[in-house]
N, C-alpha and C. Protein backbone atom coordinates (compact mmCIF):
# COMPACT_ATOMS: atom_id res chain seq x y z
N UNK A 1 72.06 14.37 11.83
CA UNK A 1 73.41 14.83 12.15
C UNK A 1 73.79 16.05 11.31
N UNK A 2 74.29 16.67 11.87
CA UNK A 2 75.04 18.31 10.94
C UNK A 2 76.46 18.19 11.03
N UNK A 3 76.78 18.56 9.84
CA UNK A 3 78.29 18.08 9.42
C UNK A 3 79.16 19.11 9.78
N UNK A 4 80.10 19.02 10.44
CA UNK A 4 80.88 20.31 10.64
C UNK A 4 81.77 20.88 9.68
N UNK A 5 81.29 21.26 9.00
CA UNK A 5 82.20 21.99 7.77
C UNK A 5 83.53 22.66 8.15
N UNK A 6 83.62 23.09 8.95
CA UNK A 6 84.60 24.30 9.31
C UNK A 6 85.60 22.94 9.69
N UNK A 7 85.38 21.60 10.28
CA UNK A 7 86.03 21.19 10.78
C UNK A 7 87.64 20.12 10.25
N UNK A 8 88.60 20.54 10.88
CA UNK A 8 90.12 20.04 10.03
C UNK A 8 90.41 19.68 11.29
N UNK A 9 90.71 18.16 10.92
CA UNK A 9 91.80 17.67 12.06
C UNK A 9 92.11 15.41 11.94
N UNK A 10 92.71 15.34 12.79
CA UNK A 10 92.98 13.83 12.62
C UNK A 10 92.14 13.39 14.19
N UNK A 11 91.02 12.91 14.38
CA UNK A 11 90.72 12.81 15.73
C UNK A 11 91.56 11.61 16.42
N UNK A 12 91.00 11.34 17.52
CA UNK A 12 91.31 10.14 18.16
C UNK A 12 90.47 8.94 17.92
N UNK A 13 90.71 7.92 17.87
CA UNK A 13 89.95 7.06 17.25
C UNK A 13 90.19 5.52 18.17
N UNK A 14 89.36 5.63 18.42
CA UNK A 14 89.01 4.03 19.48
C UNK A 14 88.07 3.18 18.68
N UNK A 15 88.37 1.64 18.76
CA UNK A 15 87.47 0.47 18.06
C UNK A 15 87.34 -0.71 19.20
N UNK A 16 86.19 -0.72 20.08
CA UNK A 16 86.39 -2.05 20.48
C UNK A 16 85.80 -3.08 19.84
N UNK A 17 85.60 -4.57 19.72
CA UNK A 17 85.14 -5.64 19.32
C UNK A 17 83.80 -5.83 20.06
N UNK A 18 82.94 -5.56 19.48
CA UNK A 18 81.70 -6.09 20.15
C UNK A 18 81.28 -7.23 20.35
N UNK A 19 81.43 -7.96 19.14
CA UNK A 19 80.83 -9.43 18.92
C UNK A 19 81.92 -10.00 17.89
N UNK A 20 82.33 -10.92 17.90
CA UNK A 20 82.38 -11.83 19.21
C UNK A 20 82.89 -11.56 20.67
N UNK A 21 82.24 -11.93 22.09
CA UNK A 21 83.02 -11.93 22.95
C UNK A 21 83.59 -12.58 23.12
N UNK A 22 85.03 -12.20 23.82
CA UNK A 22 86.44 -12.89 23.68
C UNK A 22 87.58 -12.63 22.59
N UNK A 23 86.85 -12.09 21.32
CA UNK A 23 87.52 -12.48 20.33
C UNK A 23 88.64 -11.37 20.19
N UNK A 24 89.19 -11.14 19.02
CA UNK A 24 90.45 -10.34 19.04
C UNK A 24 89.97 -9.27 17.97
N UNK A 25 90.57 -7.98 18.75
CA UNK A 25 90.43 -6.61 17.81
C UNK A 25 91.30 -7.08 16.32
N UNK A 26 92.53 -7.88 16.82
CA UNK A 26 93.43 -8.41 15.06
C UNK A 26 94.15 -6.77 14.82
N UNK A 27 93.92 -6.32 13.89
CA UNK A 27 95.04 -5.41 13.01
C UNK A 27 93.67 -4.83 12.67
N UNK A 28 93.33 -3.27 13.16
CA UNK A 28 92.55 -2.67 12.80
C UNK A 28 93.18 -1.25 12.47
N UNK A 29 93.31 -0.32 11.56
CA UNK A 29 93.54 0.64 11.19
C UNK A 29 92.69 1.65 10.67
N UNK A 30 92.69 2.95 10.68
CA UNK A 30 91.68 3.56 10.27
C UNK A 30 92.12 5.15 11.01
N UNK A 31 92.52 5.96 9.50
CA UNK A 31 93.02 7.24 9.71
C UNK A 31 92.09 8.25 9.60
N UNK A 32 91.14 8.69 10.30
CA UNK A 32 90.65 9.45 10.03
C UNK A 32 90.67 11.20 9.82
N UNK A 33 91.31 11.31 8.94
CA UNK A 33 91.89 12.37 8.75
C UNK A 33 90.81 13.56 8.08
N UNK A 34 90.37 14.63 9.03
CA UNK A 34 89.26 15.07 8.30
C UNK A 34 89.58 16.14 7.64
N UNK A 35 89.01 17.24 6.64
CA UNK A 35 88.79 18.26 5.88
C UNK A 35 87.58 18.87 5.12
N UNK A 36 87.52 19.73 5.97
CA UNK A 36 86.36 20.53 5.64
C UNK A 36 85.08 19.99 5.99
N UNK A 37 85.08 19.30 7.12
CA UNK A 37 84.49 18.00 8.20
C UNK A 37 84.14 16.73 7.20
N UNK A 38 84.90 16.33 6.12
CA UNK A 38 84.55 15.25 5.54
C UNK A 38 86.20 14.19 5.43
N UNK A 39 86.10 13.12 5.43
CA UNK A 39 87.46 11.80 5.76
C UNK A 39 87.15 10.89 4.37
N UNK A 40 87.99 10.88 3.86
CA UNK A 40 87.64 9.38 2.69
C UNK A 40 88.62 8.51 2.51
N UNK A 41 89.45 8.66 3.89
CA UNK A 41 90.36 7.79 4.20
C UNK A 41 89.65 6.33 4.51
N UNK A 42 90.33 5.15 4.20
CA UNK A 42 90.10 3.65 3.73
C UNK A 42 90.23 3.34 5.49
N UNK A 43 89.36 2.31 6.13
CA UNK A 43 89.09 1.45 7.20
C UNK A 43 89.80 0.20 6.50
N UNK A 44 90.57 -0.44 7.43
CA UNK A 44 91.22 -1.65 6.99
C UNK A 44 91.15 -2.74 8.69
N UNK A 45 90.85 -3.80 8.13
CA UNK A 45 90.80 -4.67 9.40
C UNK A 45 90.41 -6.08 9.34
N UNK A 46 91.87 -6.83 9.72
CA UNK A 46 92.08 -8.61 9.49
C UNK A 46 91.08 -9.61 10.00
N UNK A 47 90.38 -9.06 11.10
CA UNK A 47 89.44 -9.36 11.66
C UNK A 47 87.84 -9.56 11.48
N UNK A 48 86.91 -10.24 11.49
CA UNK A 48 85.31 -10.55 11.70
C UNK A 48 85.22 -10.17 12.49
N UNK A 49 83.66 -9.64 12.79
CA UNK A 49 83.25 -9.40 13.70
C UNK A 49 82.78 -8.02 13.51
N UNK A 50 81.91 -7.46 14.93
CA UNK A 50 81.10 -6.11 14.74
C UNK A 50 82.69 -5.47 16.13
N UNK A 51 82.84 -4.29 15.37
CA UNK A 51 83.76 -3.29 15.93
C UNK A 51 82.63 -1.74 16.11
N UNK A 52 82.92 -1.09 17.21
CA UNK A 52 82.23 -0.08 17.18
C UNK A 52 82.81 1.30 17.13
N UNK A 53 83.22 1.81 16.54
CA UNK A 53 84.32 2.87 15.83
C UNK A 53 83.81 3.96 16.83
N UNK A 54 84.41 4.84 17.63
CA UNK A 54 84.42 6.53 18.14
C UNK A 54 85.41 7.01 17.46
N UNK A 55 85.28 8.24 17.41
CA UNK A 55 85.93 9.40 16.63
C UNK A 55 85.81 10.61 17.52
N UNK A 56 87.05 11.34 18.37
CA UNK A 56 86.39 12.34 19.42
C UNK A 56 87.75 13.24 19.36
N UNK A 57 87.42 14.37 19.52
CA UNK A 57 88.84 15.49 19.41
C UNK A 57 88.02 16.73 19.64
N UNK A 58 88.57 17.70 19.82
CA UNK A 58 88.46 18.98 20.32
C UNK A 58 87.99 20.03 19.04
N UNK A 59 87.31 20.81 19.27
CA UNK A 59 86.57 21.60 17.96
C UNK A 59 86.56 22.85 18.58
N UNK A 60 87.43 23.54 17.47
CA UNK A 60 87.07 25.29 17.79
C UNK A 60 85.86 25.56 17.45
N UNK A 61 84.56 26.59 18.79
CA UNK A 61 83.76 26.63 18.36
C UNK A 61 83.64 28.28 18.14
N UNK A 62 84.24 28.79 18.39
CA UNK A 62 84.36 30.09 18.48
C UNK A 62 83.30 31.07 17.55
N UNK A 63 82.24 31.78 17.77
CA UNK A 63 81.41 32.39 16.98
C UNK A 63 80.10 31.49 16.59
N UNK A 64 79.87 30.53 17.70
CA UNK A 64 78.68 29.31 17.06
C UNK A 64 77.96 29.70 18.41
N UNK A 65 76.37 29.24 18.68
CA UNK A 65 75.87 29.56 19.56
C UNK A 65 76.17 28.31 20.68
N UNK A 66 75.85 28.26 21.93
CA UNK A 66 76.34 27.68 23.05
C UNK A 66 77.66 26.85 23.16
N UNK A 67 78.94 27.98 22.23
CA UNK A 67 79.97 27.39 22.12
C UNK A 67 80.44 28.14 24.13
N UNK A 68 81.14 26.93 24.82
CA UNK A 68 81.65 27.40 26.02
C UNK A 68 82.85 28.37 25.89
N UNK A 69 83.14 28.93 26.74
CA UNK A 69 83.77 30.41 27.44
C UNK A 69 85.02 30.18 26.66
N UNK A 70 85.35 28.61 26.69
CA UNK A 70 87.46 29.03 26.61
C UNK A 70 87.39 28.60 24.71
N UNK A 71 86.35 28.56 24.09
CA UNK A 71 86.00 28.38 22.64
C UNK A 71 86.20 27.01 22.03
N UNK A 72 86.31 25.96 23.03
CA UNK A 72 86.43 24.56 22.14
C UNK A 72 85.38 24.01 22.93
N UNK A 73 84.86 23.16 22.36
CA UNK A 73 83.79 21.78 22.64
C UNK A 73 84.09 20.56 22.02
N UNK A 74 84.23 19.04 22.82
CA UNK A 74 84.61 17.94 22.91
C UNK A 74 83.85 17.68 21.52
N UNK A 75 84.16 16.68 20.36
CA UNK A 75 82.83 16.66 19.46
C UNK A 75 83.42 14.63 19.60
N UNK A 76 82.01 14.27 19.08
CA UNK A 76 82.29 12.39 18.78
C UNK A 76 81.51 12.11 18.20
N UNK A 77 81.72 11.26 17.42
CA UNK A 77 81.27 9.85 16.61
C UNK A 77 81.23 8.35 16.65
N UNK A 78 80.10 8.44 16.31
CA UNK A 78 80.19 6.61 16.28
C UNK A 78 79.67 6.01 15.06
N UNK A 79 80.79 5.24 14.54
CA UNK A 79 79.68 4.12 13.65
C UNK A 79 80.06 2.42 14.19
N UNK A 80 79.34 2.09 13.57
CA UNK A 80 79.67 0.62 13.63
C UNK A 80 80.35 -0.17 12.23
N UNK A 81 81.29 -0.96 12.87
CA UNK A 81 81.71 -2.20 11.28
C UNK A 81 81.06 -3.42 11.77
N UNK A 82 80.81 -3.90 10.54
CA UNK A 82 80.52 -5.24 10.48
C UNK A 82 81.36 -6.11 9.46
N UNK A 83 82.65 -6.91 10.38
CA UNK A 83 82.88 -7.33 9.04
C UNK A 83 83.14 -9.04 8.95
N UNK A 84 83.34 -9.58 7.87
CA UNK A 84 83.18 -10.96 7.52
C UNK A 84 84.18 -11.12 6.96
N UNK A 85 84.63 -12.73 6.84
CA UNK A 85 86.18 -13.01 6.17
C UNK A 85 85.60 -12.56 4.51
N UNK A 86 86.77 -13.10 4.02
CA UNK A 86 86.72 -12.19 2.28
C UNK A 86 86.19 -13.60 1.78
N UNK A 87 86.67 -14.48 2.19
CA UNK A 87 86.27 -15.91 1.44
C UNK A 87 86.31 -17.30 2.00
N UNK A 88 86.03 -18.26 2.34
CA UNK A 88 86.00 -19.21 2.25
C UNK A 88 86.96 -20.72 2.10
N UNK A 89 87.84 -20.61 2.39
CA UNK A 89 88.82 -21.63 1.74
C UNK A 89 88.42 -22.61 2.13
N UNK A 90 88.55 -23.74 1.05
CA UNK A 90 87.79 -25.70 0.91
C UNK A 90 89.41 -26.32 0.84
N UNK A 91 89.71 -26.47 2.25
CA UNK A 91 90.83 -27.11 2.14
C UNK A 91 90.70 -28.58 1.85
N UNK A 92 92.23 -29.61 1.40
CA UNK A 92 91.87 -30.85 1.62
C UNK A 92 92.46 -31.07 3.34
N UNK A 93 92.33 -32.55 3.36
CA UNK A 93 92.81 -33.08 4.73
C UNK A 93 94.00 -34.16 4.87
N UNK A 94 93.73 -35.67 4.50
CA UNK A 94 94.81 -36.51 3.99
C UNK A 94 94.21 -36.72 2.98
N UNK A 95 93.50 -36.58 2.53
CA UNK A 95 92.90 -37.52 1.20
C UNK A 95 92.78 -36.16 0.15
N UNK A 96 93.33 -36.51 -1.06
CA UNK A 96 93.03 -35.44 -2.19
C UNK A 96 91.76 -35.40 -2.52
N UNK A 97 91.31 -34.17 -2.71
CA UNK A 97 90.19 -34.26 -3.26
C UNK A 97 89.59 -34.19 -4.86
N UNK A 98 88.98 -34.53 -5.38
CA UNK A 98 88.53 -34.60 -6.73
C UNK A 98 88.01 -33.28 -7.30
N UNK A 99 88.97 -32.70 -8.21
CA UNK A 99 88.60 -31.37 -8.41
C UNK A 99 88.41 -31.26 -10.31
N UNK A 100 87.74 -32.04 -10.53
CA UNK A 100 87.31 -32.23 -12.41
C UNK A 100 86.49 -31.19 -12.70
N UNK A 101 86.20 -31.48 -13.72
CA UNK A 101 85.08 -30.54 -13.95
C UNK A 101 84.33 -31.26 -14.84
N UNK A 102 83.19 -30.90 -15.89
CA UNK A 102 82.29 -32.25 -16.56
C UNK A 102 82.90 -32.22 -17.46
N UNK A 103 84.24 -31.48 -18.12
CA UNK A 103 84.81 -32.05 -19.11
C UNK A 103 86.17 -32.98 -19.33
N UNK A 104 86.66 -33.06 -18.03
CA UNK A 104 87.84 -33.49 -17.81
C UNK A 104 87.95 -33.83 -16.32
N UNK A 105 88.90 -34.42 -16.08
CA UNK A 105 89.22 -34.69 -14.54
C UNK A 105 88.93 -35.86 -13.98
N UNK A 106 89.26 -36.17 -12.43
CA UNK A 106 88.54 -36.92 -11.74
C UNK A 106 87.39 -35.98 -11.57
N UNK A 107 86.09 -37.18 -10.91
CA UNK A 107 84.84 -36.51 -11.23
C UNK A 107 84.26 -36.09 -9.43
N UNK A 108 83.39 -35.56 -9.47
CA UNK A 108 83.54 -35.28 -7.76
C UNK A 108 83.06 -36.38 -7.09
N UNK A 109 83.03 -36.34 -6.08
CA UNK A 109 82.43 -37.39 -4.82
C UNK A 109 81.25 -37.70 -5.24
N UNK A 110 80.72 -38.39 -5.35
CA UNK A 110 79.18 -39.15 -4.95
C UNK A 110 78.54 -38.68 -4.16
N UNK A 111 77.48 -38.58 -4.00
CA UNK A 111 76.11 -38.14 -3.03
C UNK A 111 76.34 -39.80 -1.98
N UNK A 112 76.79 -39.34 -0.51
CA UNK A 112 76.57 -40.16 0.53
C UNK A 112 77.54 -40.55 0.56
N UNK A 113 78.51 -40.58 -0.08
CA UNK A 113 80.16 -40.84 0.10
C UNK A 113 81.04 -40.13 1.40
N UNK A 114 81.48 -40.86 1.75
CA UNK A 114 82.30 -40.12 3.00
C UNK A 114 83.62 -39.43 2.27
N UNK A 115 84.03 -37.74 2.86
CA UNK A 115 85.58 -37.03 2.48
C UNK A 115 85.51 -36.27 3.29
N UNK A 116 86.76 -35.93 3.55
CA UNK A 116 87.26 -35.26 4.40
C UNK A 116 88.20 -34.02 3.40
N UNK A 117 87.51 -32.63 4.73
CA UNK A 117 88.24 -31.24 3.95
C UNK A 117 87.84 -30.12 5.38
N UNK A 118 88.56 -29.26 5.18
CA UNK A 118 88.84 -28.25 6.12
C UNK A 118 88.36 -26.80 5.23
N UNK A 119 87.36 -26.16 6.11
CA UNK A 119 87.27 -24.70 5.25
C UNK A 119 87.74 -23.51 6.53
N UNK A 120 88.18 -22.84 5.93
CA UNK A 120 89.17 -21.71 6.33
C UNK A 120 88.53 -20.46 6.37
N UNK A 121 88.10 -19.59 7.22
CA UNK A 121 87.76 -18.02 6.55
C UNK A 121 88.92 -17.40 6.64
N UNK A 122 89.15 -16.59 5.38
CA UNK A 122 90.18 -16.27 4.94
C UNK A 122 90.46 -14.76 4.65
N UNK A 123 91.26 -13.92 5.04
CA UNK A 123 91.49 -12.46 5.22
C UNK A 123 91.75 -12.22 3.56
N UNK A 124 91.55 -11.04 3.27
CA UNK A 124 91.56 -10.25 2.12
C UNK A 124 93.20 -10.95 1.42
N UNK A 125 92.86 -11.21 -0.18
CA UNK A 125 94.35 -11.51 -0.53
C UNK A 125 94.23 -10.31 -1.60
N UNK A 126 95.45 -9.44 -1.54
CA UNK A 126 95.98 -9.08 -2.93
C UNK A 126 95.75 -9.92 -4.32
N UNK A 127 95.27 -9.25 -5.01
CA UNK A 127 95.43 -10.06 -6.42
C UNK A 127 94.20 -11.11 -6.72
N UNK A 128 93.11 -10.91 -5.82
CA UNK A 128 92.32 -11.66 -6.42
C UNK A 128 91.57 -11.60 -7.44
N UNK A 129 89.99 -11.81 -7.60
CA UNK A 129 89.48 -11.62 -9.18
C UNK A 129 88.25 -11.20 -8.94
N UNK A 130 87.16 -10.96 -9.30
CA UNK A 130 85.89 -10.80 -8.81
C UNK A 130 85.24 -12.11 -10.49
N UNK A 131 85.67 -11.88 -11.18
CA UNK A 131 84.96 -12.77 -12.31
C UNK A 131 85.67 -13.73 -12.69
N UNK A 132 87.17 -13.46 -12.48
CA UNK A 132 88.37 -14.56 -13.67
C UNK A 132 88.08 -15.54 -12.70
N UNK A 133 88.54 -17.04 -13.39
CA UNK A 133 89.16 -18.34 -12.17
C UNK A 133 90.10 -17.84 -11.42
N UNK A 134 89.96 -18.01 -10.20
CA UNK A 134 91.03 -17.76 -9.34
C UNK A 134 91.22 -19.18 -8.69
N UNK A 135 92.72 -19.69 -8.82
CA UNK A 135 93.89 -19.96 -8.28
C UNK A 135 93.64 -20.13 -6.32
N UNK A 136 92.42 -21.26 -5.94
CA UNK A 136 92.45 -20.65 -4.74
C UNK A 136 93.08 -22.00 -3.63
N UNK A 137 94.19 -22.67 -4.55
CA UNK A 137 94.89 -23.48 -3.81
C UNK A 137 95.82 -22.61 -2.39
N UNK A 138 96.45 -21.56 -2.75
CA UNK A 138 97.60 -20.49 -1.81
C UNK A 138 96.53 -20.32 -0.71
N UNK A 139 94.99 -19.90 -0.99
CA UNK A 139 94.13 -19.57 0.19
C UNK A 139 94.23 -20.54 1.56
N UNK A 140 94.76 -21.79 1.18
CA UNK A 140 94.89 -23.13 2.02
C UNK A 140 96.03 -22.62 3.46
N UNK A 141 97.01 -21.96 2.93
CA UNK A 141 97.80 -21.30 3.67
C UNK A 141 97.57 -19.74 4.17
N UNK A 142 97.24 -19.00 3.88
CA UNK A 142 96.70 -17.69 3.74
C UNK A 142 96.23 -17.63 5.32
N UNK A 143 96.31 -16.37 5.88
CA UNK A 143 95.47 -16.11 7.42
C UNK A 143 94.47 -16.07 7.26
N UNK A 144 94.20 -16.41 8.80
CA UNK A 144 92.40 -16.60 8.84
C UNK A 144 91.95 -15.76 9.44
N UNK A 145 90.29 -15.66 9.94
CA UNK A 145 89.87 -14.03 10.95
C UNK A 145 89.63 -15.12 11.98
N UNK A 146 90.36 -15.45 13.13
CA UNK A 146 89.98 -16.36 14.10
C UNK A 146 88.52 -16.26 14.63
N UNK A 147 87.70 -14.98 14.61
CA UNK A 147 86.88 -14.53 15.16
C UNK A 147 85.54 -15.59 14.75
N UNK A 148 85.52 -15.54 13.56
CA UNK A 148 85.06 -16.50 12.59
C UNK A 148 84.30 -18.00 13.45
N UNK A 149 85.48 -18.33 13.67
CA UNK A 149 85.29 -19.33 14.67
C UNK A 149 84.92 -19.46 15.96
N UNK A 150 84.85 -18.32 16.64
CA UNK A 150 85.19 -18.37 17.61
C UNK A 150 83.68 -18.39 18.51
């Protein structure tokens, strides 16, 4: 691919959902705002699943070789997203679950013991951690990427 340097503009920008079928595009955003044919504007989107991104707008070609008569040519892009929930949520169900640890607590379930729990895929939260303990009781409530499931 050759990068269009010369090129400034905000294109048009289409995303459909590839996979899953059925599932929902959700809240997809994505400004592609270019300069000097380069964008480092942020893709944001509530949703799983593979989305297939175009990018298409009008380009002065004026002074380039097999630029047409009236000086613009259609230009497009494609990439693809792939994306996955952020995490996981281990809900309980009616029964609390045993959340100790080996120094304290109730201790966990037994190997072959019957419990009941609900896991959640769960959309990006503000404020999470990549190393600290995180607090991931709120995730229980938190949106999900339906797609996930689907």
């Amino acid at each position: 691919p050759v990068v269009a340097s010369n090129y400034n503009g905000k294109p048009k920008v289409v995303h459909p959902l590839i996979k899953p079928l059925g599932g929902s595009e959700g809240d997809f955003s994505y400004s592609a705002e270019f300069k000097d044919g380069l964008s480092e504007h942020g893709l944001i989107t509530n949703e799983s699943g593979l989305f297939e991104v175009t990018l298409s707008d009008q380009f002065e070609c004026k002074g380039f070789s097999e630029c047409p008569d009236d000086g613009t040519v259609e230009v497009t892009g494609k990439f693809n997203v792939y994306s996955r929930p952020w995490t996981l949520a281990i809900c309980e169900n009616q029964n609390t679950l045993p959340s100790g640890t080996s120094e304290q607590g109730d201790k966990f379930i037994a190997a072959g013991e019957h419990f009941s729990l609900t896991v959640k895929p769960v959309i990006w939260q503000k404020g999470g951690s990549i190393s600290d303990p995180i607090n991931s009781s709120a995730y229980c409530d938190a949106l999900v990427t339906t797609n996930f499931m689907h």
